Structure formats: C-alpha cells, structure tokens
mmCIF file with all atom_site columns, C-alpha atoms in Angstrom:
data_model
loop_
_atom_site.group_PDB
_atom_site.id
_atom_site.type_symbol
_atom_site.label_atom_id
_atom_site.label_alt_id
_atom_site.label_comp_id
_atom_site.label_asym_id
_atom_site.label_entity_id
_atom_site.label_seq_id
_atom_site.pdbx_PDB_ins_code
_atom_site.Cartn_x
_atom_site.Cartn_y
_atom_site.Cartn_z
_atom_site.occupancy
_atom_site.B_iso_or_equiv
_atom_site.pdbx_formal_charge
_atom_site.auth_seq_id
_atom_site.auth_comp_id
_atom_site.auth_asym_id
_atom_site.auth_atom_id
_atom_site.pdbx_PDB_model_num
ATOM 1  C CA . MET N 1 1  ? -5.906  -8.358  -9.368  1.00 68.00 ? 1  MET N CA 1
ATOM 2  C CA . GLY N 1 2  ? -5.904  -4.606  -9.796  1.00 77.00 ? 2  GLY N CA 1
ATOM 3  C CA . ALA N 1 3  ? -5.521  -1.817  -7.289  1.00 85.00 ? 3  ALA N CA 1
ATOM 4  C CA . ARG N 1 4  ? -9.281  -1.336  -6.881  1.00 79.00 ? 4  ARG N CA 1
ATOM 5  C CA . GLU N 1 5  ? -9.858  -5.036  -6.109  1.00 85.00 ? 5  GLU N CA 1
ATOM 6  C CA . PHE N 1 6  ? -6.976  -5.010  -3.652  1.00 87.00 ? 6  PHE N CA 1
ATOM 7  C CA . PHE N 1 7  ? -8.087  -1.914  -1.745  1.00 84.00 ? 7  PHE N CA 1
ATOM 8  C CA . GLU N 1 8  ? -11.805 -2.730  -1.819  1.00 78.00 ? 8  GLU N CA 1
ATOM 9  C CA . GLY N 1 9  ? -11.506 -6.281  -0.506  1.00 81.00 ? 9  GLY N CA 1
ATOM 10 C CA . GLU N 1 10 ? -8.258  -8.215  -0.583  1.00 82.00 ? 10 GLU N CA 1
ATOM 11 C CA . ILE N 1 11 ? -6.467  -5.973  1.910   1.00 83.00 ? 11 ILE N CA 1
ATOM 12 C CA . GLN N 1 12 ? -9.009  -6.871  4.622   1.00 79.00 ? 12 GLN N CA 1
ATOM 13 C CA . LYS N 1 13 ? -7.730  -10.458 4.592   1.00 81.00 ? 13 LYS N CA 1
ATOM 14 C CA . ASN N 1 14 ? -4.546  -9.159  6.219   1.00 74.00 ? 14 ASN N CA 1
ATOM 15 C CA . ALA N 1 15 ? -6.209  -7.395  9.164   1.00 77.00 ? 15 ALA N CA 1
ATOM 16 C CA . GLU N 1 16 ? -4.982  -9.980  11.686  1.00 80.00 ? 16 GLU N CA 1
ATOM 17 C CA . LYS N 1 17 ? -1.386  -9.154  10.719  1.00 79.00 ? 17 LYS N CA 1
ATOM 18 C CA . THR N 1 18 ? -1.824  -5.562  11.904  1.00 82.00 ? 18 THR N CA 1
ATOM 19 C CA . ALA N 1 19 ? -2.055  -6.219  15.654  1.00 80.00 ? 19 ALA N CA 1
ATOM 20 C CA . GLY N 1 20 ? 0.028   -3.603  17.433  1.00 82.00 ? 20 GLY N CA 1
ATOM 21 C CA . VAL N 1 21 ? 0.354   -1.399  14.334  1.00 84.00 ? 21 VAL N CA 1
ATOM 22 C CA . ASN N 1 22 ? -1.120  2.096   14.252  1.00 91.00 ? 22 ASN N CA 1
ATOM 23 C CA . ALA N 1 23 ? -0.287  3.860   11.000  1.00 93.00 ? 23 ALA N CA 1
ATOM 24 C CA . SER N 1 24 ? -1.733  5.583   7.973   1.00 96.00 ? 24 SER N CA 1
ATOM 25 C CA . TYR N 1 25 ? -0.599  5.068   4.399   1.00 95.00 ? 25 TYR N CA 1
ATOM 26 C CA . LYS N 1 26 ? -1.551  6.803   1.185   1.00 97.00 ? 26 LYS N CA 1
ATOM 27 C CA . PHE N 1 27 ? -1.164  4.817   -2.024  1.00 96.00 ? 27 PHE N CA 1
ATOM 28 C CA . GLU N 1 28 ? -0.998  6.920   -5.178  1.00 97.00 ? 28 GLU N CA 1
ATOM 29 C CA . ILE N 1 29 ? -1.407  4.375   -7.952  1.00 97.00 ? 29 ILE N CA 1
ATOM 30 C CA . GLU N 1 30 ? -0.704  6.241   -11.181 1.00 96.00 ? 30 GLU N CA 1
ATOM 31 C CA . GLY N 1 31 ? -3.455  5.348   -13.624 1.00 92.00 ? 31 GLY N CA 1
ATOM 32 C CA . ASP N 1 32 ? -5.727  3.756   -10.983 1.00 93.00 ? 32 ASP N CA 1
ATOM 33 C CA . GLY N 1 33 ? -6.360  6.341   -8.256  1.00 95.00 ? 33 GLY N CA 1
ATOM 34 C CA . THR N 1 34 ? -5.450  7.148   -4.675  1.00 97.00 ? 34 THR N CA 1
ATOM 35 C CA . TRP N 1 35 ? -6.353  5.250   -1.508  1.00 95.00 ? 35 TRP N CA 1
ATOM 36 C CA . VAL N 1 36 ? -5.728  6.049   2.148   1.00 96.00 ? 36 VAL N CA 1
ATOM 37 C CA . VAL N 1 37 ? -5.262  3.021   4.390   1.00 93.00 ? 37 VAL N CA 1
ATOM 38 C CA . GLU N 1 38 ? -5.588  3.528   8.142   1.00 93.00 ? 38 GLU N CA 1
ATOM 39 C CA . ILE N 1 39 ? -4.385  0.682   10.324  1.00 91.00 ? 39 ILE N CA 1
ATOM 40 C CA . ALA N 1 40 ? -5.391  0.640   13.975  1.00 89.00 ? 40 ALA N CA 1
ATOM 41 C CA . ASP N 1 41 ? -4.296  -2.386  15.991  1.00 81.00 ? 41 ASP N CA 1
ATOM 42 C CA . GLY N 1 42 ? -5.966  -5.198  14.120  1.00 81.00 ? 42 GLY N CA 1
ATOM 43 C CA . SER N 1 43 ? -8.335  -3.277  11.885  1.00 86.00 ? 43 SER N CA 1
ATOM 44 C CA . ILE N 1 44 ? -7.919  -1.760  8.437   1.00 89.00 ? 44 ILE N CA 1
ATOM 45 C CA . ASN N 1 45 ? -9.996  1.128   7.117   1.00 90.00 ? 45 ASN N CA 1
ATOM 46 C CA . VAL N 1 46 ? -9.641  2.051   3.441   1.00 92.00 ? 46 VAL N CA 1
ATOM 47 C CA . SER N 1 47 ? -10.992 5.165   1.742   1.00 93.00 ? 47 SER N CA 1
ATOM 48 C CA . GLU N 1 48 ? -10.647 6.130   -1.871  1.00 94.00 ? 48 GLU N CA 1
ATOM 49 C CA . GLY N 1 49 ? -9.356  9.619   -2.565  1.00 94.00 ? 49 GLY N CA 1
ATOM 50 C CA . ASP N 1 50 ? -6.685  11.926  -1.286  1.00 94.00 ? 50 ASP N CA 1
ATOM 51 C CA . GLY N 1 51 ? -6.036  12.445  2.404   1.00 95.00 ? 51 GLY N CA 1
ATOM 52 C CA . ASP N 1 52 ? -3.369  12.866  5.027   1.00 96.00 ? 52 ASP N CA 1
ATOM 53 C CA . ALA N 1 53 ? -1.105  9.942   5.854   1.00 97.00 ? 53 ALA N CA 1
ATOM 54 C CA . GLN N 1 54 ? 2.133   9.259   7.679   1.00 97.00 ? 54 GLN N CA 1
ATOM 55 C CA . CYS N 1 55 ? 3.637   7.451   4.686   1.00 97.00 ? 55 CYS N CA 1
ATOM 56 C CA . THR N 1 56 ? 2.913   7.893   0.975   1.00 97.00 ? 56 THR N CA 1
ATOM 57 C CA . VAL N 1 57 ? 3.643   5.219   -1.618  1.00 97.00 ? 57 VAL N CA 1
ATOM 58 C CA . THR N 1 58 ? 3.642   6.250   -5.282  1.00 98.00 ? 58 THR N CA 1
ATOM 59 C CA . VAL N 1 59 ? 3.808   3.633   -8.013  1.00 97.00 ? 59 VAL N CA 1
ATOM 60 C CA . ALA N 1 60 ? 2.508   3.075   -11.553 1.00 97.00 ? 60 ALA N CA 1
ATOM 61 C CA . SER N 1 61 ? -0.491  0.800   -11.902 1.00 96.00 ? 61 SER N CA 1
ATOM 62 C CA . GLU N 1 62 ? 1.453   -1.798  -13.900 1.00 96.00 ? 62 GLU N CA 1
ATOM 63 C CA . ASP N 1 63 ? 4.200   -1.980  -11.273 1.00 96.00 ? 63 ASP N CA 1
ATOM 64 C CA . PHE N 1 64 ? 1.704   -2.143  -8.390  1.00 94.00 ? 64 PHE N CA 1
ATOM 65 C CA . ASN N 1 65 ? -0.037  -5.082  -10.047 1.00 93.00 ? 65 ASN N CA 1
ATOM 66 C CA . ALA N 1 66 ? 3.336   -6.780  -10.576 1.00 95.00 ? 66 ALA N CA 1
ATOM 67 C CA . ILE N 1 67 ? 4.135   -6.345  -6.873  1.00 92.00 ? 67 ILE N CA 1
ATOM 68 C CA . LEU N 1 68 ? 0.753   -7.821  -5.921  1.00 89.00 ? 68 LEU N CA 1
ATOM 69 C CA . ASP N 1 69 ? 1.176   -10.872 -8.148  1.00 91.00 ? 69 ASP N CA 1
ATOM 70 C CA . GLY N 1 70 ? 4.740   -11.451 -6.957  1.00 92.00 ? 70 GLY N CA 1
ATOM 71 C CA . SER N 1 71 ? 6.493   -10.825 -10.262 1.00 96.00 ? 71 SER N CA 1
ATOM 72 C CA . LEU N 1 72 ? 8.134   -7.612  -8.978  1.00 95.00 ? 72 LEU N CA 1
ATOM 73 C CA . ASN N 1 73 ? 10.007  -7.484  -5.691  1.00 93.00 ? 73 ASN N CA 1
ATOM 74 C CA . PRO N 1 74 ? 8.994   -4.330  -3.740  1.00 91.00 ? 74 PRO N CA 1
ATOM 75 C CA . GLN N 1 75 ? 12.591  -3.646  -2.649  1.00 91.00 ? 75 GLN N CA 1
ATOM 76 C CA . MET N 1 76 ? 13.810  -3.891  -6.246  1.00 94.00 ? 76 MET N CA 1
ATOM 77 C CA . ALA N 1 77 ? 10.969  -1.617  -7.355  1.00 95.00 ? 77 ALA N CA 1
ATOM 78 C CA . PHE N 1 78 ? 12.078  0.940   -4.759  1.00 94.00 ? 78 PHE N CA 1
ATOM 79 C CA . MET N 1 79 ? 15.766  0.645   -5.677  1.00 95.00 ? 79 MET N CA 1
ATOM 80 C CA . SER N 1 80 ? 15.005  1.077   -9.383  1.00 97.00 ? 80 SER N CA 1
ATOM 81 C CA . GLY N 1 81 ? 12.765  4.112   -8.770  1.00 97.00 ? 81 GLY N CA 1
ATOM 82 C CA . LYS N 1 82 ? 9.543   2.390   -9.804  1.00 97.00 ? 82 LYS N CA 1
ATOM 83 C CA . LEU N 1 83 ? 8.171   2.703   -6.268  1.00 96.00 ? 83 LEU N CA 1
ATOM 84 C CA . LYS N 1 84 ? 8.593   5.974   -4.389  1.00 97.00 ? 84 LYS N CA 1
ATOM 85 C CA . ILE N 1 85 ? 8.168   6.532   -0.654  1.00 96.00 ? 85 ILE N CA 1
ATOM 86 C CA . ALA N 1 86 ? 7.554   9.842   1.111   1.00 97.00 ? 86 ALA N CA 1
ATOM 87 C CA . GLY N 1 87 ? 7.107   10.385  4.824   1.00 96.00 ? 87 GLY N CA 1
ATOM 88 C CA . ASP N 1 88 ? 7.925   7.881   7.552   1.00 96.00 ? 88 ASP N CA 1
ATOM 89 C CA . MET N 1 89 ? 10.386  5.366   6.095   1.00 93.00 ? 89 MET N CA 1
ATOM 90 C CA . GLY N 1 90 ? 10.048  3.159   9.185   1.00 92.00 ? 90 GLY N CA 1
ATOM 91 C CA . LEU N 1 91 ? 6.366   2.670   8.399   1.00 92.00 ? 91 LEU N CA 1
ATOM 92 C CA . ALA N 1 92 ? 7.256   1.897   4.796   1.00 91.00 ? 92 ALA N CA 1
ATOM 93 C CA . MET N 1 93 ? 9.527   -0.897  6.019   1.00 88.00 ? 93 MET N CA 1
ATOM 94 C CA . LYS N 1 94 ? 6.570   -2.442  7.905   1.00 85.00 ? 94 LYS N CA 1
ATOM 95 C CA . LEU N 1 95 ? 4.405   -2.656  4.785   1.00 83.00 ? 95 LEU N CA 1
ATOM 96 C CA . GLY N 1 96 ? 5.729   -6.052  3.739   1.00 75.00 ? 96 GLY N CA 1
ATOM 97 C CA . SER N 1 97 ? 4.725   -7.727  6.974   1.00 70.00 ? 97 SER N CA 1
ATOM 98 C CA . VAL N 1 98 ? 1.432   -5.875  7.283   1.00 65.00 ? 98 VAL N CA 1
ATOM 99 C CA . LEU N 1 99 ? 0.158   -6.341  3.738   1.00 65.00 ? 99 LEU N CA 1
#
C-alpha cells in the first residue's frame, strides 16, 4: 500500500481509535506528496496538499511504505533520521495508537 491509498481510504478504518483526540498532522511524504490529517474526537478528515498542522511528519516514500507494512519500526526510523518530526512531539507520540 502506498501513501495515496493509505490517506485516501485506509486511514478511515482507524477512526474509532481517535475518540478523545483532537489534533492535526501534516505528512510530507517525499516522492508521494503532502497530506493534512485532522482528527476530531472520533472522525478523521484528510486533505491532499499543504496546510497548517500541529505536528509535521517528514519521511521518504520508501520508508513510509515500510512503516505501513510493518517492516520498519517507526521509533527506529525516527532514531535513525529516516522519519523527522516538527511541532508538537506529544502529538507525534500519539500517532502509533491513533493510526
């Protein structure tokens, strides 16, 4: 699954996990585009393109796909510099349980 498939459909399967979460994330997937994900207490709204967000995640397309398929641990990707976080680090820590 690629970034587009994830953001245009797969992410909605996790909406029930977002109860009580109100946050906005921007995913800059190098080679695939940029998506803004707004989470509002049980609902997820995704828009393609640049926008404001509380937390920005930057990662190469290949590494993002590896995270999605489970072959790359997100924490290891962060520690090795493959995944970069800007903004609210607390929100970044919630990503694993939300997505």
